[in-house]
Coordinates of C-alpha atoms in Angstrom, one line a residue:
Chain A
M338 CA 0.0 0.0 0.0
S339 CA 1.4 3.4 -0.9
D340 CA 2.0 6.0 1.8
S341 CA -0.6 8.7 2.3
D342 CA 0.3 12.3 1.5
T343 CA 0.3 13.1 5.3
T344 CA 2.8 10.3 5.9
L345 CA 5.1 11.5 3.1
V346 CA 4.9 15.1 4.4
A347 CA 5.8 14.0 7.9
R348 CA 8.9 12.2 6.5
V349 CA 10.0 15.2 4.6
V350 CA 9.5 17.5 7.6
A351 CA 11.2 15.2 10.1
D352 CA 14.2 13.9 8.1
D353 CA 14.3 16.0 4.9
D354 CA 13.5 12.8 3.1
R355 CA 13.9 13.7 -0.5
G356 CA 12.6 10.3 -1.7
A357 CA 9.3 11.0 0.1
F358 CA 9.2 14.5 -1.5
E359 CA 9.8 13.0 -4.9
L360 CA 6.9 10.6 -4.4
L361 CA 4.7 13.6 -3.6
V362 CA 5.8 15.4 -6.7
R363 CA 5.3 12.3 -8.9
R364 CA 1.9 11.7 -7.4
H365 CA 0.6 15.2 -8.0
Q366 CA 2.6 16.6 -10.9
S367 CA 0.0 15.7 -13.5
A368 CA -2.9 17.3 -11.7
V369 CA -0.9 20.5 -10.9
R370 CA 0.4 20.8 -14.4
N371 CA -3.1 20.3 -15.9
F372 CA -4.5 22.9 -13.5
L373 CA -1.8 25.4 -14.4
R374 CA -2.2 24.7 -18.1
R375 CA -5.9 25.5 -17.7
L376 CA -5.1 28.8 -16.0
A377 CA -2.3 29.7 -18.5
R378 CA -4.7 29.0 -21.4
N379 CA -2.7 25.9 -22.5
D380 CA 0.7 27.6 -22.5
V381 CA 2.5 24.4 -21.7
E382 CA 6.0 25.8 -21.1
R383 CA 4.7 28.4 -18.7
A384 CA 2.5 25.9 -16.9
N385 CA 5.5 23.6 -16.4
D386 CA 7.7 26.4 -15.1
L387 CA 5.0 27.5 -12.7
A388 CA 4.4 23.9 -11.6
Q389 CA 8.1 23.5 -10.8
E390 CA 7.9 26.8 -8.8
T391 CA 4.8 25.5 -7.0
F392 CA 6.5 22.3 -5.8
I393 CA 9.6 24.2 -4.7
K394 CA 7.3 26.6 -2.7
V395 CA 5.6 23.5 -1.3
Y396 CA 9.0 22.1 -0.2
R397 CA 10.0 25.3 1.5
G398 CA 6.6 25.7 3.2
L399 CA 6.1 22.1 4.4
Q400 CA 7.2 23.1 7.9
S401 CA 4.1 25.4 8.1
Y402 CA 1.7 22.9 6.5
R403 CA -1.0 21.8 9.0
S404 CA -2.7 18.5 8.3
T405 CA -6.1 19.8 9.2
A406 CA -6.4 20.7 5.5
R407 CA -6.0 18.1 2.8
F408 CA -2.6 18.3 1.2
T409 CA -4.1 18.7 -2.2
T410 CA -6.1 21.7 -1.1
W411 CA -3.0 23.4 0.2
L412 CA -1.1 22.3 -2.9
F413 CA -3.6 23.9 -5.3
R414 CA -3.7 27.1 -3.2
I415 CA 0.0 27.5 -3.7
A416 CA -0.3 26.7 -7.4
Y417 CA -3.1 29.3 -7.8
H418 CA -1.2 32.0 -6.0
T419 CA 2.0 31.2 -8.0
F420 CA 0.0 31.7 -11.2
L421 CA -1.5 34.9 -10.0
N422 CA 1.8 36.3 -8.9
D423 CA 3.3 35.4 -12.3
Q424 CA 0.3 37.0 -14.1
R425 CA 0.7 40.2 -12.1
T426 CA 4.4 40.5 -13.0
R427 CA 4.1 39.5 -16.6
H428 CA 1.1 41.1 -18.1
A429 CA -1.4 42.3 -15.6
S430 CA -3.2 44.7 -17.9
E431 CA -3.5 42.0 -20.6
E432 CA -5.2 39.6 -18.2
F433 CA -7.5 42.3 -17.0
S434 CA -8.7 43.1 -20.5
E435 CA -9.1 39.5 -21.4
D436 CA -10.7 38.3 -18.3
E437 CA -13.0 41.1 -17.1
H438 CA -13.8 42.8 -20.4
G439 CA -14.1 40.2 -23.2
S440 CA -15.3 42.4 -26.0
A441 CA -18.3 41.8 -28.2
A442 CA -16.0 41.5 -31.2
D443 CA -14.1 38.7 -29.5
T444 CA -17.4 36.8 -28.8
T445 CA -18.6 37.1 -32.3
A446 CA -15.3 35.9 -33.6
A447 CA -15.3 33.0 -31.2
T448 CA -18.8 31.9 -32.0
A449 CA -17.9 31.4 -35.6
A450 CA -15.0 29.2 -34.6
E451 CA -16.7 26.0 -33.5
L452 CA -15.7 26.3 -29.9
D453 CA -15.4 23.1 -28.0
V454 CA -15.8 23.0 -24.3
D455 CA -12.0 23.2 -23.5
R456 CA -11.6 26.3 -25.7
A457 CA -14.7 27.8 -24.2
L458 CA -13.3 27.2 -20.7
E459 CA -10.2 29.1 -21.7
R460 CA -12.3 32.1 -22.3
L461 CA -13.6 32.3 -18.7
P462 CA -11.9 34.7 -16.3
V463 CA -9.0 33.1 -14.4
R464 CA -10.8 32.7 -11.1
Q465 CA -13.7 30.9 -12.8
R466 CA -11.2 28.7 -14.8
A467 CA -9.7 27.7 -11.5
V468 CA -13.0 27.0 -9.8
F469 CA -14.2 24.9 -12.8
D470 CA -11.0 22.9 -13.0
L471 CA -11.0 22.1 -9.3
H472 CA -14.6 21.2 -9.3
Y473 CA -15.0 19.2 -12.5
K474 CA -11.5 17.9 -13.1
K475 CA -10.2 17.4 -9.5
G476 CA -13.6 16.5 -8.0
M477 CA -13.3 19.0 -5.1
T478 CA -16.3 20.1 -3.2
H479 CA -17.4 23.7 -3.1
S480 CA -16.0 24.2 0.4
E481 CA -12.7 22.6 -0.6
I482 CA -12.4 25.0 -3.5
A483 CA -13.3 27.9 -1.3
D484 CA -10.5 26.8 1.1
A485 CA -8.0 26.2 -1.7
L486 CA -8.6 29.5 -3.5
E487 CA -9.3 31.5 -0.3
L488 CA -12.7 32.6 -1.6
P489 CA -16.0 32.9 0.2
L490 CA -18.2 29.8 -0.4
G491 CA -20.9 32.0 -2.1
T492 CA -18.4 33.2 -4.6
V493 CA -17.4 29.7 -5.6
K494 CA -21.1 28.7 -6.0
S495 CA -21.9 31.8 -8.1
D496 CA -18.8 31.4 -10.2
L497 CA -19.9 27.9 -11.1
V498 CA -23.5 29.0 -11.9
R499 CA -22.4 32.0 -13.9
G500 CA -19.6 30.2 -15.7
H501 CA -22.0 27.4 -16.6
E502 CA -24.5 29.9 -18.1
Q503 CA -21.7 31.6 -20.0
L504 CA -20.4 28.3 -21.4
K505 CA -23.9 27.3 -22.5
E506 CA -24.3 30.6 -24.2
W507 CA -21.0 30.4 -26.0
L508 CA -21.4 26.8 -27.0
G509 CA -25.0 27.5 -28.1
H510 CA -23.9 30.3 -30.3
A511 CA -21.1 28.3 -31.7
A512 CA -23.4 25.4 -32.5
G513 CA -25.9 27.7 -34.0
A514 CA -23.3 29.3 -36.2
T515 CA -22.3 26.0 -37.6
Q516 CA -25.8 24.7 -38.4
Chain B
M434 CA -31.0 22.7 -27.9
T435 CA -27.8 21.4 -29.4
K436 CA -25.8 18.3 -28.8
D437 CA -22.9 20.3 -27.4
F438 CA -25.3 22.1 -25.1
D439 CA -26.8 18.9 -23.8
N440 CA -23.4 17.3 -23.3
L441 CA -21.8 20.3 -21.5
E442 CA -22.0 18.6 -18.0
T443 CA -20.5 15.4 -19.4
A444 CA -17.8 17.2 -21.3
L445 CA -16.9 19.2 -18.2
R446 CA -16.5 16.0 -16.2
A447 CA -14.4 14.3 -18.8
P448 CA -11.2 13.1 -17.2
E449 CA -8.1 15.2 -18.0
P450 CA -5.1 13.5 -19.6
A451 CA -2.5 12.0 -17.2
L452 CA 0.7 13.8 -18.0
A453 CA 3.8 11.7 -18.0
D454 CA 6.4 12.7 -15.5
D455 CA 9.3 12.6 -17.9
E456 CA 12.0 14.6 -16.2
F457 CA 9.6 16.9 -14.3
S458 CA 10.2 15.4 -10.8
A459 CA 13.9 15.2 -11.4
S460 CA 13.9 18.9 -12.4
V461 CA 12.1 19.9 -9.3
L462 CA 14.4 17.9 -7.1
A463 CA 17.4 19.4 -8.7
R464 CA 16.1 22.9 -7.9
L465 CA 15.5 22.2 -4.2
P466 CA 17.7 24.0 -1.6
A467 CA 20.6 22.3 -0.1
R468 CA 19.8 19.4 2.2
R469 CA 19.0 20.3 5.8
R470 CA 21.2 18.7 8.4
R471 CA 19.5 16.0 10.4
I472 CA 18.1 16.7 13.9
A473 CA 20.9 14.6 15.5
T474 CA 23.5 16.8 13.9
R475 CA 21.7 19.9 15.2
R476 CA 21.7 18.5 18.7
W477 CA 25.4 17.8 18.6
T478 CA 26.0 21.3 17.2
L479 CA 24.0 22.8 20.0
A480 CA 25.7 20.7 22.7
G481 CA 29.1 21.5 21.1
A482 CA 28.3 25.2 21.0
A483 CA 27.3 25.2 24.7
G484 CA 30.4 23.2 25.7
L485 CA 32.7 25.5 23.7
G486 CA 31.1 28.6 25.1
S487 CA 31.5 27.3 28.7
A488 CA 35.1 26.2 28.1
L489 CA 36.0 29.6 26.5
T490 CA 34.3 31.4 29.4
A491 CA 36.1 29.4 32.1
V492 CA 39.5 29.9 30.4
F493 CA 39.4 33.4 29.0
A494 CA 36.7 35.4 30.8
P495 CA 38.7 36.4 34.0
P496 CA 41.9 37.4 32.2
L497 CA 39.9 39.1 29.4
G498 CA 37.8 40.9 32.0
A499 CA 40.9 42.1 33.8
A500 CA 42.5 43.2 30.5
L501 CA 39.4 45.2 29.6
A502 CA 39.3 46.8 33.0
S503 CA 42.9 47.7 32.9
L504 CA 42.6 49.2 29.4
T505 CA 39.6 51.3 30.2
P506 CA 39.5 51.7 34.0
W507 CA 37.6 55.0 33.8
M508 CA 34.8 53.5 31.7
I509 CA 34.3 49.9 32.8
P510 CA 34.7 48.6 36.3
A511 CA 36.4 45.2 36.7
L512 CA 33.1 43.3 37.4
A513 CA 31.3 44.8 34.4
A514 CA 34.3 44.0 32.2
T515 CA 34.3 40.4 33.3
T516 CA 30.6 40.2 32.7
L517 CA 31.1 41.7 29.2
A518 CA 33.8 39.1 28.5
V519 CA 31.5 36.3 29.6
L520 CA 28.7 37.6 27.3
I521 CA 31.1 37.8 24.3
L522 CA 32.5 34.4 24.9
V523 CA 29.0 32.8 25.2
M524 CA 27.5 34.7 22.4
V525 CA 30.1 33.9 19.7
P526 CA 29.3 30.2 19.5
G527 CA 25.6 30.9 20.1
L528 CA 25.4 33.3 17.2
Y529 CA 27.3 30.8 15.1
F530 CA 24.7 28.2 16.0
L531 CA 21.8 30.6 15.0
Y532 CA 23.5 31.4 11.8
A533 CA 23.9 27.7 10.9
E534 CA 20.2 27.2 11.7
R535 CA 19.1 30.0 9.5
A536 CA 21.4 28.9 6.7
D537 CA 19.7 25.5 6.7
R538 CA 16.3 26.9 6.0

């Protein structure tokens, strides 16, 4: 039977067990890289760099990790903040215009382009992308997402409802345009 | 209602691809900070620092205090000079220990 995350974390904290930390990285690298790809709009190289940075922050912060929260909740919190910090330093204004103010022209262009669900998800604001990924791909509950992203529970729920409506609208337009 | 529209929930729940590790884990491990010393090593360092401080104090504090007092008799009385010497001799290994602890983090 494989060791639990908590056991591996305890081994890293007590003895600086690099083998245990490697197991943690191997176990969660795919989920974290997929999550960051989603946030980075499928920029694979950037997502991989941020995933590496995330795991290094995890290693440095393990002493402060409290096992009252699930390890994955804590892990995705670090990944999310790593992405946001990177976003701020790289092109904050670009993200603002893309995320909060998707223009009508953009929408029209997109509807003509046979959007699939993944591409539609990429068009959601970054916070909603994170909420959708953690809910639908990682199977987290609303309260776990709220904990991971440090958001009020109501915000998580409304992000899911609004995002759902938005996706339906985009996909409906796209399907209508191709019929 | 379109097929895409109907299948939105199913599509959202579709499992994501499992990404092969390739060299990812190795890259992360290569970028980790230098290995921390084991707890046993830390305890020996602490014990050594305390022993060294005590030995240095026992050997050097009285003559060092006397020397300080003779150099600056108008500023530091003999007792204060000895106290200062004790503090210096204890603090040097103590500060070294704290420095080593911080460097490990």
